[in-house]
XYZ file of C-alpha atoms in Angstrom:
345
model
C 79.853 82.300 73.564
C 81.517 83.940 70.567
C 85.111 83.375 69.481
C 87.518 86.304 69.352
C 91.005 86.739 67.935
C 93.398 89.260 69.513
C 96.128 90.595 67.248
C 99.264 91.391 69.232
C 101.128 94.670 68.920
C 104.595 94.429 67.381
C 107.440 94.726 69.875
C 110.745 96.468 69.238
C 112.314 93.776 71.424
C 112.535 90.599 69.318
C 113.193 88.298 72.269
C 110.122 89.608 74.111
C 108.054 89.385 70.918
C 108.865 85.678 70.649
C 107.223 85.125 74.052
C 104.415 87.665 73.621
C 101.711 85.151 72.679
C 102.314 82.955 75.718
C 102.601 85.963 78.043
C 99.387 87.469 76.662
C 97.564 84.188 77.271
C 98.738 84.343 80.888
C 97.729 88.005 81.243
C 94.298 87.227 79.793
C 93.950 84.366 82.278
C 94.791 86.813 85.097
C 92.094 89.190 83.845
C 89.553 86.374 83.487
C 90.237 85.194 87.029
C 90.205 88.616 88.699
C 86.437 88.747 89.120
C 86.053 92.068 87.322
C 84.539 90.909 84.009
C 80.795 90.733 83.492
C 81.115 87.604 81.358
C 83.385 84.571 81.350
C 86.474 84.134 79.169
C 87.280 80.579 78.137
C 89.371 78.475 75.735
C 92.373 80.831 75.664
C 94.850 79.667 73.012
C 97.366 80.757 70.395
C 96.359 80.221 66.780
C 97.557 81.174 63.337
C 94.883 82.515 61.006
C 95.900 83.072 57.381
C 99.517 82.810 58.498
C 99.208 85.481 61.223
C 99.499 84.694 64.933
C 96.621 85.578 67.275
C 95.564 84.863 70.829
C 92.053 83.442 70.576
C 89.396 83.024 73.261
C 85.673 82.514 73.726
C 83.554 85.118 75.510
C 80.336 87.111 75.555
C 81.847 90.440 76.560
C 79.922 93.462 77.766
C 81.052 96.934 76.583
C 82.902 97.336 79.884
C 84.611 93.964 79.368
C 85.839 95.184 75.976
C 87.296 98.271 77.644
C 89.228 96.009 79.998
C 90.422 93.776 77.177
C 91.625 96.883 75.341
C 94.207 97.478 78.083
C 95.971 94.131 77.746
C 99.658 94.967 77.416
C 100.079 93.566 73.893
C 96.594 94.292 72.523
C 96.723 95.804 69.038
C 93.364 94.885 67.454
C 90.464 92.606 68.329
C 88.313 90.632 65.908
C 85.211 88.504 66.284
C 85.458 85.315 64.260
C 82.597 84.841 61.820
C 82.593 81.312 60.480
C 85.943 79.884 59.480
C 87.076 82.613 57.108
C 85.999 86.054 58.330
C 87.240 88.365 61.077
C 84.947 91.229 62.105
C 86.815 94.179 63.724
C 85.741 95.060 67.265
C 86.456 98.678 68.334
C 88.776 98.975 71.336
C 89.035 101.983 73.624
C 92.094 101.614 75.863
C 92.971 103.981 78.688
C 95.201 106.538 76.977
C 95.100 109.940 78.606
C 98.013 111.323 76.580
C 99.901 110.675 73.347
C 101.884 107.441 73.533
C 105.177 109.206 72.827
C 105.165 109.962 76.564
C 106.353 106.361 76.883
C 108.063 105.661 73.558
C 110.318 108.729 73.187
C 112.755 108.029 76.070
C 115.538 105.716 74.859
C 118.364 104.676 77.152
C 120.401 101.641 78.139
C 118.569 99.451 80.624
C 115.078 100.748 79.833
C 112.469 98.133 80.722
C 110.426 96.929 77.757
C 107.331 99.132 77.487
C 104.905 96.264 76.923
C 106.319 94.435 79.924
C 106.009 97.577 82.076
C 102.322 97.717 81.209
C 101.873 94.004 81.881
C 103.487 94.239 85.319
C 101.244 97.162 86.227
C 98.140 95.378 84.890
C 98.595 92.088 86.742
C 99.410 93.944 89.963
C 96.320 96.150 89.677
C 94.150 93.096 88.994
C 95.342 91.475 92.242
C 94.483 94.538 94.327
C 91.283 95.699 95.979
C 91.248 98.489 93.380
C 90.841 96.108 90.421
C 87.187 96.987 89.881
C 88.079 100.689 89.684
C 90.913 100.276 87.187
C 88.958 101.996 84.401
C 87.470 104.943 86.252
C 89.301 105.659 89.527
C 92.343 107.902 89.877
C 94.591 105.376 91.571
C 98.080 105.952 92.965
C 100.955 103.871 91.563
C 104.308 103.743 93.359
C 107.506 102.537 91.682
C 110.158 102.424 94.421
C 112.925 101.663 91.887
C 111.700 104.022 89.190
C 114.875 104.689 87.173
C 113.939 107.132 84.439
C 110.224 106.707 84.884
C 108.739 104.249 82.368
C 106.269 102.962 84.974
C 105.434 106.499 86.095
C 104.604 107.501 82.531
C 102.434 104.409 82.052
C 100.526 105.340 85.199
C 99.988 108.843 83.803
C 98.722 107.326 80.544
C 96.102 105.414 82.552
C 94.981 108.630 84.255
C 96.543 107.743 87.617
C 98.835 109.617 89.983
C 102.406 108.323 90.163
C 105.137 108.276 92.791
C 108.706 107.182 92.126
C 111.780 106.696 94.298
C 115.260 106.557 92.744
C 118.711 106.518 94.315
C 120.538 107.704 91.180
C 120.260 111.493 91.024
C 121.193 111.526 87.330
C 118.139 109.394 86.530
C 115.902 111.727 88.532
C 117.326 114.745 86.695
C 116.903 112.999 83.321
C 113.256 112.227 84.064
C 112.591 115.759 85.265
C 114.168 117.251 82.125
C 112.249 114.917 79.808
C 108.853 115.467 81.412
C 109.227 119.249 81.557
C 110.192 119.332 77.865
C 107.406 116.946 76.875
C 104.743 118.925 78.743
C 105.874 122.187 77.142
C 106.007 120.656 73.667
C 102.489 119.269 74.079
C 101.333 122.647 75.451
C 99.736 120.995 78.454
C 98.875 123.167 81.417
C 101.132 122.179 84.309
C 103.385 123.177 87.154
C 106.727 121.524 87.883
C 109.291 122.156 90.590
C 112.168 120.525 92.440
C 112.417 121.057 96.196
C 114.369 119.603 99.146
C 112.620 117.314 101.638
C 113.709 117.769 105.243
C 112.845 115.944 108.442
C 113.997 117.410 111.741
C 116.225 119.854 109.828
C 117.921 116.968 108.046
C 117.846 116.600 104.243
C 116.283 113.201 103.538
C 115.436 113.484 99.822
C 115.060 115.761 96.829
C 111.573 115.956 95.327
C 110.563 116.622 91.721
C 106.831 117.103 91.385
C 104.637 117.952 88.422
C 100.905 118.632 88.406
C 99.310 118.368 84.961
C 96.023 118.065 83.133
C 94.877 117.051 79.683
C 93.288 120.434 79.026
C 93.179 123.960 80.458
C 89.581 123.428 81.536
C 90.563 120.297 83.462
C 93.421 122.161 85.117
C 91.177 125.055 86.150
C 88.561 122.674 87.565
C 91.154 120.730 89.560
C 90.917 117.559 87.436
C 94.683 117.130 87.534
C 97.226 114.341 87.867
C 100.334 114.413 89.981
C 103.689 112.723 89.441
C 106.263 112.851 92.239
C 109.831 111.546 92.004
C 112.009 111.422 95.086
C 115.788 111.223 94.907
C 116.501 109.050 97.916
C 117.114 105.561 99.288
C 114.126 103.278 98.742
C 114.911 101.367 101.947
C 114.372 104.629 103.841
C 111.268 105.717 101.931
C 109.246 106.134 105.118
C 111.452 109.139 105.874
C 109.772 111.004 103.024
C 106.555 109.115 102.156
C 103.566 108.496 104.406
C 102.259 105.016 105.160
C 99.402 103.837 102.958
C 100.091 106.330 100.172
C 99.769 103.886 97.235
C 97.110 101.576 95.816
C 99.763 99.437 94.105
C 103.539 99.155 94.198
C 105.393 97.848 91.138
C 109.145 97.345 90.885
C 111.527 95.867 88.334
C 114.334 94.663 90.620
C 117.999 94.871 89.543
C 118.951 91.736 87.626
C 122.296 91.220 89.339
C 124.203 91.073 86.037
C 125.339 94.464 84.735
C 124.008 96.420 87.698
C 123.831 95.839 91.411
C 121.516 97.190 94.059
C 122.556 99.441 96.898
C 121.613 98.729 100.489
C 122.969 100.052 103.782
C 125.627 97.324 103.516
C 126.846 98.670 100.163
C 126.606 97.429 96.569
C 125.136 93.949 96.149
C 124.662 91.752 93.098
C 121.914 89.786 94.873
C 118.435 91.252 94.388
C 117.313 89.329 97.467
C 119.486 91.624 99.591
C 117.625 94.640 98.275
C 114.212 92.991 98.558
C 114.835 91.855 102.131
C 115.709 95.425 103.116
C 113.081 97.220 101.034
C 109.927 95.066 100.883
C 108.933 95.691 104.543
C 109.143 99.428 103.787
C 107.169 99.071 100.564
C 104.508 97.069 102.398
C 104.024 99.998 104.783
C 103.466 102.317 101.816
C 100.641 100.117 100.496
C 97.059 100.729 101.499
C 95.175 97.750 102.970
C 94.061 95.583 100.047
C 96.816 96.987 97.864
C 99.118 94.777 95.818
C 102.853 94.687 95.238
C 104.244 93.329 91.958
C 107.923 92.675 91.351
C 109.918 91.318 88.443
C 113.402 89.880 88.875
C 116.016 87.590 87.347
C 115.358 83.978 88.357
C 118.971 83.049 87.550
C 120.054 84.905 90.706
C 117.017 84.310 92.961
C 114.491 81.464 92.967
C 110.774 82.182 92.975
C 110.255 80.565 96.365
C 112.989 82.780 97.846
C 111.368 85.953 96.505
C 107.934 84.779 97.690
C 109.335 84.157 101.174
C 110.601 87.751 101.361
C 107.120 89.071 100.510
C 105.439 86.721 102.985
C 107.862 87.739 105.759
C 106.701 91.341 105.217
C 103.085 90.335 105.864
C 102.035 90.144 102.189
C 100.122 87.220 100.677
C 101.540 85.957 97.335
C 98.853 85.619 94.658
C 98.460 82.156 93.157
C 95.571 82.684 90.731
C 95.390 81.575 87.074
C 98.109 83.070 84.886
C 100.374 84.326 87.663
C 102.752 81.363 87.362
C 103.049 81.644 83.569
C 104.693 85.053 83.136
C 108.354 83.964 83.159
C 110.261 84.760 79.956
C 113.792 85.138 78.635
C 115.311 88.616 78.399
C 118.782 87.578 77.272
C 121.266 84.786 77.869
C 121.890 85.813 81.490
C 118.366 86.931 82.440
C 115.169 84.912 82.831
C 112.589 87.358 84.141
C 109.600 86.343 86.232
C 106.761 88.184 87.957
C 105.527 87.774 91.513
C 102.502 89.586 92.923
C 101.398 89.706 96.558
C 98.503 91.421 98.295
C 98.365 93.311 101.581
C 95.529 91.990 103.787
C 92.698 94.345 104.553
């Protein structure tokens, strides 16, 4: 086996950057244990080389393995170690359907860290039955608490279709305005419209939907992607989304500090209230073999409590290598953790 050194991308969030090495080791362990690599990955560690921090590991990667490694959330550059003193660059080809300003341009209070958004999506995909198709299938990602769409845009970057649900109409309007402007500025062929969603003559949601392609030829041939955002209550998502519509569901739950979550009982500061009401609905939206990944503030809900909510909805929490090592500090009041569960089938 050869030794490799992964240089981590800089993060605009200093607190997250301080934990990036440890989190990347955990994410790499998740990838190594997912059964999708052609070769083994071993001896994962953090090491400083010439004063620079790297995540190092041993492997004999195939070209397809390198493509998977390229999509690690903090991957910036990969080197093969040659002796004790030399680093040989290894080309990386991550999934990147569009320019990365699709994700980096939006700036607003409460935006989830972009590297963490990618990590949450990655570890959820790797727990699903779709893990082997991560590089070449057009999967469907659902964020049932989508806010202004960071997860949706990351799904588009990967070449997937995206569905979002958001209760705050201002966030839905902000996402719609941004994406329309971005698509026009990039001169990408697309359609975009906002329409009401009715069931039995009753308005149940408002839908923004865009269909886009990377080129005019792709658009003409039908090689398009679709992003759909629904302004509605996530606990009532079955009123406007069909069962089994998503390969994976990812959600960054309210942290119960500055913002609460709304349920039929009103505003709550306890994310468990929202999860108890919403997870059974989200589980219905998953295809058999799909995975649900959530992040939440452990200061307001213990891991075993969150896991019990997922299990009560018929999901099986994942306990593979790396999945218990993703907890990290966001600020003084927030310690964020990740929990992933799979739908049998």
